[in-house]
Amino acid sequence: MSGALCIDFGTSSIRAVRRLPSGKLKTLDIGRVTKSRLDDASIRSEIHVDEQRRYIRYGERAVVARKDTGTPSLYESSPKLWLKEPDRLGEAAAPGLGVTREHLLAGLLAYAIRAAAEADDIGESTLKSVDIRIAHPVWPAQVKSAANAALARICAQARQMAFQREWGTVTVTSLLEHVQSPATPRHAAVDVVEPVAAAAELLPSAENLVRMCAVVDVGAGTTDIGLFLSLVPDGASQVRSKLYRTGHPVSVFKAGNVVDGIVLKLLEARAKKPSVTAVADVRARIRGIKETLFSDGLIQELGCDVHLKDLQSHPEAQAMAAEIRAELLRLVQDNAAEIGRWLDKPVHSVSRLDVVMAGGGGSIDFVLKAINKPVPIGHRTVQVKLTIPGDRAGINTFGASRGRMAVALGGASDDYDTLVHEKPTVNKIRLGSL
């Protein structure tokens, strides 16, 4: 086996990390290869099909085409969310379009895999033996099996297609020709679930501590939440460092896309008779406009102003934050008995809940305020300590933040492979050392 390649197939962007046979992790600069304007480690997830239904463009090319051409027959900024409806993947992606949603996803993933291969000089024969892992959210129970099966099919098809041509721009006819040769899905060595992968990368590692931790990964399409017990011994201990999953992680399908929608509503409500063309332009640029709002505190579009405080106080923003907190509380309450045992221990007890924020939306103020409140556990109340991860020594993230890279880094790591999810035994933990 030639190591592992973990692809964080995000709602708005894609990132990739390779674990070499030596075990070393290497972030791949797929954004540089594809000339992405996000950063050198990221590819946009957008898909554009022109109004003549002739050309398909992926990533940055889709964004440019959306700006420079007429009304497209399809422009999809969050194609990953199609996987939430696996029974519709076989449908035409747009009326009169001869390719399905699944075909377009296979082309997008082939684009990303080819970029990863170019970024790390991975040859075609080597790629065939690499364990490719596609990170995914916690699917709703009713679609879990079908969504994972579809993702396996799409990954197999993309692996087969990656070296057959360049995929940034492709004709509809050419894509159809390539997907006519179906590929056999492979069983990945591990199933990479986004909140668990983020936890493997981000959770605290200070020696001789027991921590009850949560990871809240705020992406574009989902906010992924996981609860974990982290045991880190010192050098004198006979107990292994271990991360134990506590309960089942959850994905809330409210994240950055909801914020995009709120910003757009604020602009449209305040604009005075904007033209259809102007509104369409703002819709196409809304993610960048939102980023400007967060960085500058003010945006001026469609002849009107919107301040950051307008977004933060918006009822839909408050509802989103409340839902994320409610899911975190539910996860804690569902595992209150397990957590309570660690709260009551005379040595190495747990005294707080460490919450690590991840993802592109991990520093959104109204989400942080909702989470940064004491958490009831049984008849007690536990304080929360919020952490936004900083850079990690020895890892080049090529301009992306560590929080954005966490899923790909964690999913590719040895730590993810060795995660054991049974309840930890405590009889070997000695006074003075875990």
CSV table of C-alpha atoms in Angstrom, one decimal:
chain,number,residue,atom,x,y,z
A,1,MET,CA,0.0,0.0,0.0
A,2,SER,CA,1.3,3.4,-1.0
A,3,GLY,CA,0.0,5.3,2.0
A,4,ALA,CA,-3.4,7.1,2.2
A,5,LEU,CA,-4.9,10.1,0.5
A,6,CYS,CA,-7.7,11.8,2.5
A,7,ILE,CA,-9.9,14.2,0.5
A,8,ASP,CA,-12.1,16.6,2.4
A,9,PHE,CA,-14.8,16.8,-0.2
A,10,GLY,CA,-16.3,20.0,1.3
A,11,THR,CA,-19.6,21.7,0.4
A,12,SER,CA,-17.8,24.9,-0.8
A,13,SER,CA,-14.2,23.7,-1.2
A,14,ILE,CA,-12.0,20.6,-1.4
A,15,ARG,CA,-8.7,19.9,0.4
A,16,ALA,CA,-6.3,16.9,0.3
A,17,VAL,CA,-3.6,15.4,2.6
A,18,ARG,CA,-1.4,12.4,1.8
A,19,ARG,CA,0.0,10.1,4.4
A,20,LEU,CA,3.3,8.8,3.0
A,21,PRO,CA,4.3,5.1,3.6
A,22,SER,CA,6.6,6.5,6.3
A,23,GLY,CA,3.6,7.8,8.2
A,24,LYS,CA,4.5,11.5,7.5
A,25,LEU,CA,1.5,13.8,6.6
A,26,LYS,CA,1.8,16.1,3.6
A,27,THR,CA,-0.7,18.8,2.8
A,28,LEU,CA,-1.1,18.9,-1.0
A,29,ASP,CA,-1.2,22.3,-2.7
A,30,ILE,CA,-4.0,21.4,-5.1
A,31,GLY,CA,-5.1,25.0,-5.2
A,32,ARG,CA,-1.8,26.0,-6.7
A,33,VAL,CA,-2.1,23.3,-9.3
A,34,THR,CA,-5.6,24.5,-10.3
A,35,LYS,CA,-4.9,28.2,-9.9
A,36,SER,CA,-7.5,28.6,-7.2
A,37,ARG,CA,-8.0,32.0,-5.7
A,38,LEU,CA,-9.0,30.6,-2.3
A,39,ASP,CA,-5.5,29.5,-1.2
A,40,ASP,CA,-2.9,27.1,-2.5
A,41,ALA,CA,-4.4,24.2,-0.6
A,42,SER,CA,-8.0,24.5,-1.7
A,43,ILE,CA,-10.2,23.9,-4.8
A,44,ARG,CA,-13.6,25.4,-5.1
A,45,SER,CA,-16.5,22.9,-5.3
A,46,GLU,CA,-18.5,24.9,-7.9
A,47,ILE,CA,-19.8,23.3,-11.1
A,48,HIS,CA,-20.9,25.4,-14.2
A,49,VAL,CA,-22.6,24.1,-17.4
A,50,ASP,CA,-23.0,26.8,-20.1
A,51,GLU,CA,-26.3,27.8,-21.5
A,52,GLN,CA,-25.7,25.8,-24.7
A,53,ARG,CA,-25.2,22.7,-22.5
A,54,ARG,CA,-21.9,22.0,-24.2
A,55,TYR,CA,-19.1,22.7,-21.6
A,56,ILE,CA,-18.8,21.7,-18.0
A,57,ARG,CA,-16.4,23.7,-15.8
A,58,TYR,CA,-15.2,22.9,-12.3
A,59,GLY,CA,-13.7,24.9,-9.5
A,60,GLU,CA,-12.2,28.3,-10.2
A,61,ARG,CA,-13.1,28.0,-13.9
A,62,ALA,CA,-16.8,27.6,-12.9
A,63,VAL,CA,-16.6,30.8,-10.9
A,64,VAL,CA,-15.1,32.7,-13.8
A,65,ALA,CA,-17.5,31.3,-16.3
A,66,ARG,CA,-20.5,32.3,-14.0
A,67,LYS,CA,-19.2,35.9,-14.0
A,68,ASP,CA,-18.2,36.2,-17.7
A,69,THR,CA,-20.9,34.3,-19.6
A,70,GLY,CA,-24.7,34.4,-20.0
A,71,THR,CA,-27.3,32.5,-17.9
A,72,PRO,CA,-25.9,29.0,-17.4
A,73,SER,CA,-28.0,25.8,-17.8
A,74,LEU,CA,-26.6,24.8,-14.4
A,75,TYR,CA,-24.5,26.5,-11.7
A,76,GLU,CA,-24.1,24.6,-8.5
A,77,SER,CA,-22.1,26.1,-5.7
A,78,SER,CA,-22.7,23.2,-3.2
A,79,PRO,CA,-22.8,20.0,-5.2
A,80,LYS,CA,-21.8,17.8,-2.2
A,81,LEU,CA,-25.3,18.4,-0.8
A,82,TRP,CA,-26.7,16.3,-3.6
A,83,LEU,CA,-25.4,13.3,-1.6
A,84,LYS,CA,-28.1,14.0,1.0
A,85,GLU,CA,-30.6,12.8,-1.7
A,86,PRO,CA,-28.9,9.7,-3.0
A,87,ASP,CA,-32.0,8.5,-4.8
A,88,ARG,CA,-31.8,11.5,-7.0
A,89,LEU,CA,-28.2,11.2,-8.1
A,90,GLY,CA,-29.3,9.3,-11.3
A,91,GLU,CA,-31.5,12.3,-12.4
A,92,ALA,CA,-30.4,14.7,-15.0
A,93,ALA,CA,-28.6,17.5,-13.2
A,94,ALA,CA,-30.7,20.2,-15.0
A,95,PRO,CA,-33.6,20.1,-17.5
A,96,GLY,CA,-32.4,18.9,-20.9
A,97,LEU,CA,-28.9,18.2,-19.7
A,98,GLY,CA,-27.6,14.8,-20.7
A,99,VAL,CA,-25.5,14.2,-17.6
A,100,THR,CA,-26.7,13.2,-14.1
A,101,ARG,CA,-25.7,14.6,-10.7
A,102,GLU,CA,-23.6,11.5,-10.1
A,103,HIS,CA,-21.7,12.0,-13.4
A,104,LEU,CA,-20.9,15.6,-12.5
A,105,LEU,CA,-19.7,14.7,-9.0
A,106,ALA,CA,-17.4,12.0,-10.5
A,107,GLY,CA,-15.9,14.7,-12.8
A,108,LEU,CA,-15.4,17.1,-9.9
A,109,LEU,CA,-13.7,14.4,-7.8
A,110,ALA,CA,-11.6,13.3,-10.7
A,111,TYR,CA,-10.5,17.0,-11.0
A,112,ALA,CA,-9.5,17.0,-7.4
A,113,ILE,CA,-7.7,13.6,-7.5
A,114,ARG,CA,-5.8,14.6,-10.6
A,115,ALA,CA,-4.7,17.8,-8.9
A,116,ALA,CA,-3.6,15.8,-5.8
A,117,ALA,CA,-1.6,13.5,-8.0
A,118,GLU,CA,0.1,16.4,-9.8
A,119,ALA,CA,0.8,18.2,-6.5
A,120,ASP,CA,2.7,15.2,-5.1
A,121,ASP,CA,4.0,13.7,-8.3
A,122,ILE,CA,1.9,10.6,-7.8
A,123,GLY,CA,2.0,8.3,-10.9
A,124,GLU,CA,-0.9,6.4,-12.3
A,125,SER,CA,0.3,3.1,-11.1
A,126,THR,CA,0.9,4.4,-7.6
A,127,LEU,CA,-2.5,6.1,-7.5
A,128,LYS,CA,-4.1,2.7,-8.1
A,129,SER,CA,-2.7,1.4,-4.8
A,130,VAL,CA,-3.2,4.5,-2.6
A,131,ASP,CA,-6.0,4.2,-0.1
A,132,ILE,CA,-8.3,7.1,-1.1
A,133,ARG,CA,-10.6,8.2,1.7
A,134,ILE,CA,-13.4,10.7,1.1
A,135,ALA,CA,-14.4,12.4,4.4
A,136,HIS,CA,-18.2,12.8,4.8
A,137,PRO,CA,-20.6,14.2,7.4
A,138,VAL,CA,-22.8,12.2,9.6
A,139,TRP,CA,-25.6,11.4,7.2
A,140,PRO,CA,-29.2,11.3,8.3
A,141,ALA,CA,-30.0,7.7,9.3
A,142,GLN,CA,-32.5,7.2,6.5
A,143,VAL,CA,-29.9,7.9,3.7
A,144,LYS,CA,-26.7,6.7,5.4
A,145,SER,CA,-26.2,3.4,3.5
A,146,ALA,CA,-27.3,4.8,0.1
A,147,ALA,CA,-25.1,8.0,0.5
A,148,ASN,CA,-22.0,6.0,1.5
A,149,ALA,CA,-22.6,3.5,-1.4
A,150,ALA,CA,-22.9,6.4,-3.8
A,151,LEU,CA,-19.8,8.1,-2.5
A,152,ALA,CA,-17.9,4.8,-3.0
A,153,ARG,CA,-19.1,4.6,-6.6
A,154,ILE,CA,-18.2,8.2,-7.3
A,155,CYS,CA,-14.7,7.8,-5.8
A,156,ALA,CA,-14.0,4.6,-7.8
A,157,GLN,CA,-15.2,6.3,-11.0
A,158,ALA,CA,-13.1,9.4,-10.3
A,159,ARG,CA,-10.0,7.4,-9.5
A,160,GLN,CA,-10.3,5.6,-12.8
A,161,MET,CA,-10.9,8.9,-14.7
A,162,ALA,CA,-8.2,11.0,-13.0
A,163,PHE,CA,-5.4,10.3,-15.5
A,164,GLN,CA,-7.5,10.0,-18.6
A,165,ARG,CA,-7.6,13.8,-19.2
A,166,GLU,CA,-7.5,17.2,-17.6
A,167,TRP,CA,-10.8,17.9,-15.9
A,168,GLY,CA,-11.1,21.6,-15.3
A,169,THR,CA,-13.1,22.1,-18.5
A,170,VAL,CA,-14.7,19.2,-20.3
A,171,THR,CA,-17.5,18.8,-22.8
A,172,VAL,CA,-20.7,17.1,-21.8
A,173,THR,CA,-20.0,14.6,-24.6
A,174,SER,CA,-16.5,13.8,-23.3
A,175,LEU,CA,-17.7,13.3,-19.7
A,176,LEU,CA,-20.4,10.9,-20.8
A,177,GLU,CA,-17.9,8.9,-22.8
A,178,HIS,CA,-15.6,8.6,-19.7
A,179,VAL,CA,-18.4,7.5,-17.3
A,180,GLN,CA,-19.6,4.8,-19.7
A,181,SER,CA,-16.8,2.5,-18.3
A,182,PRO,CA,-18.1,1.9,-14.7
A,183,ALA,CA,-15.5,1.3,-12.0
A,184,THR,CA,-15.6,-1.2,-9.2
A,185,PRO,CA,-15.9,0.5,-5.8
A,186,ARG,CA,-13.2,-0.3,-3.3
A,187,HIS,CA,-13.5,-0.7,0.4
A,188,ALA,CA,-11.5,2.0,2.1
A,189,ALA,CA,-9.3,1.0,5.1
A,190,VAL,CA,-11.4,3.3,7.3
A,191,ASP,CA,-14.6,5.3,7.0
A,192,VAL,CA,-13.6,9.0,7.6
A,193,VAL,CA,-16.4,10.8,9.4
A,194,GLU,CA,-15.8,14.5,9.5
A,195,PRO,CA,-16.2,15.4,13.2
A,196,VAL,CA,-14.0,12.4,14.2
A,197,ALA,CA,-11.3,13.3,11.7
A,198,ALA,CA,-11.3,16.9,13.0
A,199,ALA,CA,-11.0,15.6,16.5
A,200,ALA,CA,-8.0,13.4,15.6
A,201,GLU,CA,-6.2,16.5,14.4
A,202,LEU,CA,-7.3,19.2,16.8
A,203,LEU,CA,-7.9,17.8,20.3
A,204,PRO,CA,-5.5,18.9,23.1
A,205,SER,CA,-2.4,16.7,23.7
A,206,ALA,CA,-0.9,18.1,26.9
A,207,GLU,CA,0.6,15.3,29.0
A,208,ASN,CA,-0.9,13.6,32.0
A,209,LEU,CA,-4.4,14.9,31.5
A,210,VAL,CA,-7.9,13.6,31.0
A,211,ARG,CA,-10.2,15.9,29.0
A,212,MET,CA,-13.8,15.7,28.0
A,213,CYS,CA,-13.8,17.4,24.6
A,214,ALA,CA,-16.2,18.4,21.8
A,215,VAL,CA,-15.3,19.3,18.3
A,216,VAL,CA,-17.6,21.8,16.5
A,217,ASP,CA,-16.7,21.9,12.8
A,218,VAL,CA,-18.6,24.7,11.1
A,219,GLY,CA,-18.3,24.2,7.3
A,220,ALA,CA,-20.3,25.5,4.4
A,221,GLY,CA,-23.0,22.8,4.3
A,222,THR,CA,-22.9,21.2,7.7
A,223,THR,CA,-21.8,21.8,11.2
A,224,ASP,CA,-20.3,18.5,12.5
A,225,ILE,CA,-20.2,17.8,16.2
A,226,GLY,CA,-18.4,15.1,18.1
A,227,LEU,CA,-17.9,14.3,21.8
A,228,PHE,CA,-14.7,12.6,22.9
A,229,LEU,CA,-12.7,11.6,26.0
A,230,SER,CA,-9.0,12.3,25.5
A,231,LEU,CA,-6.5,10.5,27.7
A,232,VAL,CA,-2.9,11.6,27.4
A,233,PRO,CA,-0.4,9.9,29.8
A,234,ASP,CA,3.1,11.0,30.7
A,235,GLY,CA,6.3,9.1,29.9
A,236,ALA,CA,6.1,7.0,33.1
A,237,SER,CA,2.6,5.6,32.4
A,238,GLN,CA,1.8,2.1,31.2
A,239,VAL,CA,-1.4,3.4,29.6
A,240,ARG,CA,-1.5,4.4,26.0
A,241,SER,CA,-2.6,7.8,24.7
A,242,LYS,CA,-6.1,7.4,23.4
A,243,LEU,CA,-9.0,9.2,22.0
A,244,TYR,CA,-12.4,7.6,22.8
A,245,ARG,CA,-15.5,8.6,21.0
A,246,THR,CA,-18.3,9.3,23.4
A,247,GLY,CA,-21.7,8.7,21.8
A,248,HIS,CA,-22.4,9.1,18.1
A,249,PRO,CA,-21.3,12.3,16.3
A,250,VAL,CA,-23.9,14.4,14.6
A,251,SER,CA,-24.1,16.7,11.6
A,252,VAL,CA,-26.4,19.7,11.6
A,253,PHE,CA,-27.2,20.7,8.1
A,254,LYS,CA,-27.0,24.4,8.9
A,255,ALA,CA,-23.7,26.2,8.4
A,256,GLY,CA,-22.0,28.7,6.1
A,257,ASN,CA,-24.6,28.4,3.4
A,258,VAL,CA,-27.3,29.6,5.8
A,259,VAL,CA,-25.1,32.6,6.6
A,260,ASP,CA,-24.8,33.3,2.9
A,261,GLY,CA,-28.5,33.3,2.5
A,262,ILE,CA,-29.0,35.7,5.4
A,263,VAL,CA,-26.5,38.2,4.0
A,264,LEU,CA,-28.3,38.0,0.6
A,265,LYS,CA,-31.7,38.6,2.2
A,266,LEU,CA,-30.3,41.6,4.1
A,267,LEU,CA,-28.9,43.1,0.9
A,268,GLU,CA,-32.0,42.5,-1.2
A,269,ALA,CA,-34.3,43.9,1.5
A,270,ARG,CA,-32.3,47.2,1.7
A,271,ALA,CA,-31.6,47.6,-2.0
A,272,LYS,CA,-33.7,50.1,-3.9
A,273,LYS,CA,-34.9,48.6,-7.1
A,274,PRO,CA,-31.8,46.6,-8.0
A,275,SER,CA,-31.6,45.2,-11.5
A,276,VAL,CA,-31.9,41.4,-12.1
A,277,THR,CA,-28.3,41.4,-13.4
A,278,ALA,CA,-27.0,43.2,-10.3
A,279,VAL,CA,-28.7,40.7,-8.0
A,280,ALA,CA,-27.5,37.7,-10.0
A,281,ASP,CA,-23.9,39.1,-9.7
A,282,VAL,CA,-24.2,39.4,-5.9
A,283,ARG,CA,-25.6,35.9,-5.7
A,284,ALA,CA,-22.6,34.6,-7.6
A,285,ARG,CA,-20.2,36.4,-5.3
A,286,ILE,CA,-22.0,35.9,-2.0
A,287,ARG,CA,-19.4,33.8,-0.3
A,288,GLY,CA,-16.7,36.4,-0.9
A,289,ILE,CA,-19.1,39.2,0.1
A,290,LYS,CA,-19.8,37.3,3.4
A,291,GLU,CA,-16.0,36.9,4.1
A,292,THR,CA,-15.6,40.7,3.6
A,293,LEU,CA,-18.4,41.3,6.0
A,294,PHE,CA,-16.7,39.2,8.7
A,295,SER,CA,-13.3,40.8,8.1
A,296,ASP,CA,-14.3,44.4,7.6
A,297,GLY,CA,-17.6,44.6,9.6
A,298,LEU,CA,-19.3,46.3,6.7
A,299,ILE,CA,-20.3,45.6,3.1
A,300,GLN,CA,-21.6,47.9,0.4
A,301,GLU,CA,-23.5,46.2,-2.4
A,302,LEU,CA,-26.6,46.9,-4.4
A,303,GLY,CA,-26.4,50.5,-3.3
A,304,CYS,CA,-26.9,49.8,0.4
A,305,ASP,CA,-24.9,49.1,3.6
A,306,VAL,CA,-25.0,46.0,5.8
A,307,HIS,CA,-23.1,45.9,9.1
A,308,LEU,CA,-21.8,42.7,10.8
A,309,LYS,CA,-24.1,43.5,13.8
A,310,ASP,CA,-27.1,43.2,11.4
A,311,LEU,CA,-26.1,39.6,10.5
A,312,GLN,CA,-25.3,38.7,14.1
A,313,SER,CA,-28.7,39.9,15.4
A,314,HIS,CA,-30.8,38.4,12.5
A,315,PRO,CA,-33.4,35.9,13.7
A,316,GLU,CA,-32.2,33.2,11.3
A,317,ALA,CA,-28.6,33.6,12.5
A,318,GLN,CA,-29.7,33.3,16.1
A,319,ALA,CA,-31.9,30.2,15.3
A,320,MET,CA,-28.9,28.6,13.5
A,321,ALA,CA,-26.7,29.2,16.6
A,322,ALA,CA,-29.4,27.9,18.9
A,323,GLU,CA,-29.8,24.7,16.9
A,324,ILE,CA,-26.0,24.0,16.9
A,325,ARG,CA,-25.9,24.5,20.7
A,326,ALA,CA,-29.0,22.3,21.2
A,327,GLU,CA,-27.3,19.5,19.3
A,328,LEU,CA,-24.2,19.8,21.4
A,329,LEU,CA,-26.3,19.8,24.6
A,330,ARG,CA,-28.3,16.8,23.4
A,331,LEU,CA,-25.0,14.9,22.7
A,332,VAL,CA,-23.8,15.7,26.2
A,333,GLN,CA,-27.0,14.8,27.9
A,334,ASP,CA,-27.3,11.5,26.0
A,335,ASN,CA,-23.9,10.6,27.5
A,336,ALA,CA,-24.3,12.2,30.9
A,337,ALA,CA,-23.9,9.0,32.8
A,338,GLU,CA,-20.5,8.3,31.1
A,339,ILE,CA,-19.3,11.9,31.6
A,340,GLY,CA,-20.5,11.8,35.2
A,341,ARG,CA,-18.2,9.0,36.1
A,342,TRP,CA,-15.2,11.1,35.1
A,343,LEU,CA,-16.6,14.2,36.9
A,344,ASP,CA,-16.7,12.2,40.1
A,345,LYS,CA,-13.2,10.6,40.0
A,346,PRO,CA,-10.9,11.5,42.9
A,347,VAL,CA,-7.8,11.6,40.7
A,348,HIS,CA,-7.6,12.8,37.0
A,349,SER,CA,-11.2,14.0,37.1
A,350,VAL,CA,-12.9,16.1,34.4
A,351,SER,CA,-13.8,19.6,35.5
A,352,ARG,CA,-14.9,21.3,32.2
A,353,LEU,CA,-15.9,20.7,28.6
A,354,ASP,CA,-13.2,21.7,26.2
A,355,VAL,CA,-14.8,22.8,22.9
A,356,VAL,CA,-12.5,23.0,19.9
A,357,MET,CA,-13.9,25.1,16.9
A,358,ALA,CA,-12.9,24.0,13.4
A,359,GLY,CA,-13.9,24.7,9.8
A,360,GLY,CA,-14.2,27.9,7.8
A,361,GLY,CA,-17.0,29.1,10.2
A,362,GLY,CA,-15.2,28.2,13.4
A,363,SER,CA,-14.8,31.8,14.5
A,364,ILE,CA,-18.3,33.1,13.7
A,365,ASP,CA,-19.1,35.3,16.7
A,366,PHE,CA,-22.8,34.4,17.1
A,367,VAL,CA,-22.0,30.7,17.1
A,368,LEU,CA,-19.2,31.1,19.6
A,369,LYS,CA,-21.5,33.1,21.9
A,370,ALA,CA,-24.2,30.4,21.8
A,371,ILE,CA,-21.7,27.6,22.6
A,372,ASN,CA,-19.6,29.4,25.2
A,373,LYS,CA,-22.0,29.0,28.0
A,374,PRO,CA,-22.0,26.5,30.9
A,375,VAL,CA,-23.3,23.0,30.1
A,376,PRO,CA,-25.7,21.1,32.3
A,377,ILE,CA,-24.7,17.5,32.9
A,378,GLY,CA,-27.2,15.7,35.1
A,379,HIS,CA,-27.7,17.8,38.2
A,380,ARG,CA,-24.5,19.7,37.7
A,381,THR,CA,-23.2,22.5,35.5
A,382,VAL,CA,-19.9,22.3,33.8
A,383,GLN,CA,-18.0,25.3,32.4
A,384,VAL,CA,-17.0,25.5,28.8
A,385,LYS,CA,-13.5,26.4,27.5
A,386,LEU,CA,-13.5,27.4,23.8
A,387,THR,CA,-10.4,27.0,21.6
A,388,ILE,CA,-9.8,28.1,18.1
A,389,PRO,CA,-6.8,26.0,16.8
A,390,GLY,CA,-3.6,27.7,15.9
A,391,ASP,CA,-0.9,26.5,13.4
A,392,ARG,CA,0.7,23.1,13.8
A,393,ALA,CA,4.4,22.9,13.7
A,394,GLY,CA,5.9,20.9,10.8
A,395,ILE,CA,2.8,21.1,8.6
A,396,ASN,CA,2.6,23.5,5.7
A,397,THR,CA,-1.1,24.3,5.1
A,398,PHE,CA,-0.3,26.5,2.0
A,399,GLY,CA,-2.4,29.5,3.2
A,400,ALA,CA,-5.3,27.6,4.6
A,401,SER,CA,-6.0,27.7,8.3
A,402,ARG,CA,-5.5,24.6,10.4
A,403,GLY,CA,-9.1,24.6,11.3
A,404,ARG,CA,-10.0,24.4,7.6
A,405,MET,CA,-7.4,21.6,7.1
A,406,ALA,CA,-8.4,19.6,10.2
A,407,VAL,CA,-10.7,17.0,8.5
A,408,ALA,CA,-8.1,16.2,5.8
A,409,LEU,CA,-5.2,16.1,8.2
A,410,GLY,CA,-7.1,14.0,10.8
A,411,GLY,CA,-8.5,11.6,8.2
A,412,ALA,CA,-5.1,10.8,6.7
A,413,SER,CA,-3.4,10.4,10.1
A,414,ASP,CA,-2.3,7.2,11.9
A,415,ASP,CA,-4.2,8.6,14.9
A,416,TYR,CA,-7.5,8.2,13.0
A,417,ASP,CA,-6.7,4.6,12.1
A,418,THR,CA,-5.9,3.7,15.7
A,419,LEU,CA,-9.0,5.3,17.2
A,420,VAL,CA,-10.6,2.8,19.5
A,421,HIS,CA,-14.2,3.6,20.4
A,422,GLU,CA,-14.8,1.2,23.3
A,423,LYS,CA,-15.1,2.6,26.8
A,424,PRO,CA,-11.7,3.2,28.4
A,425,THR,CA,-10.5,1.0,31.2
A,426,VAL,CA,-9.4,2.9,34.2
A,427,ASN,CA,-7.9,0.2,36.5
A,428,LYS,CA,-4.3,0.9,35.3
A,429,ILE,CA,-4.4,4.7,35.9
A,430,ARG,CA,-2.1,5.4,38.8
A,431,LEU,CA,-1.8,8.3,41.2
A,432,GLY,CA,0.5,10.9,39.7
A,433,SER,CA,0.4,9.5,36.2
A,434,LEU,CA,-2.3,8.4,33.8
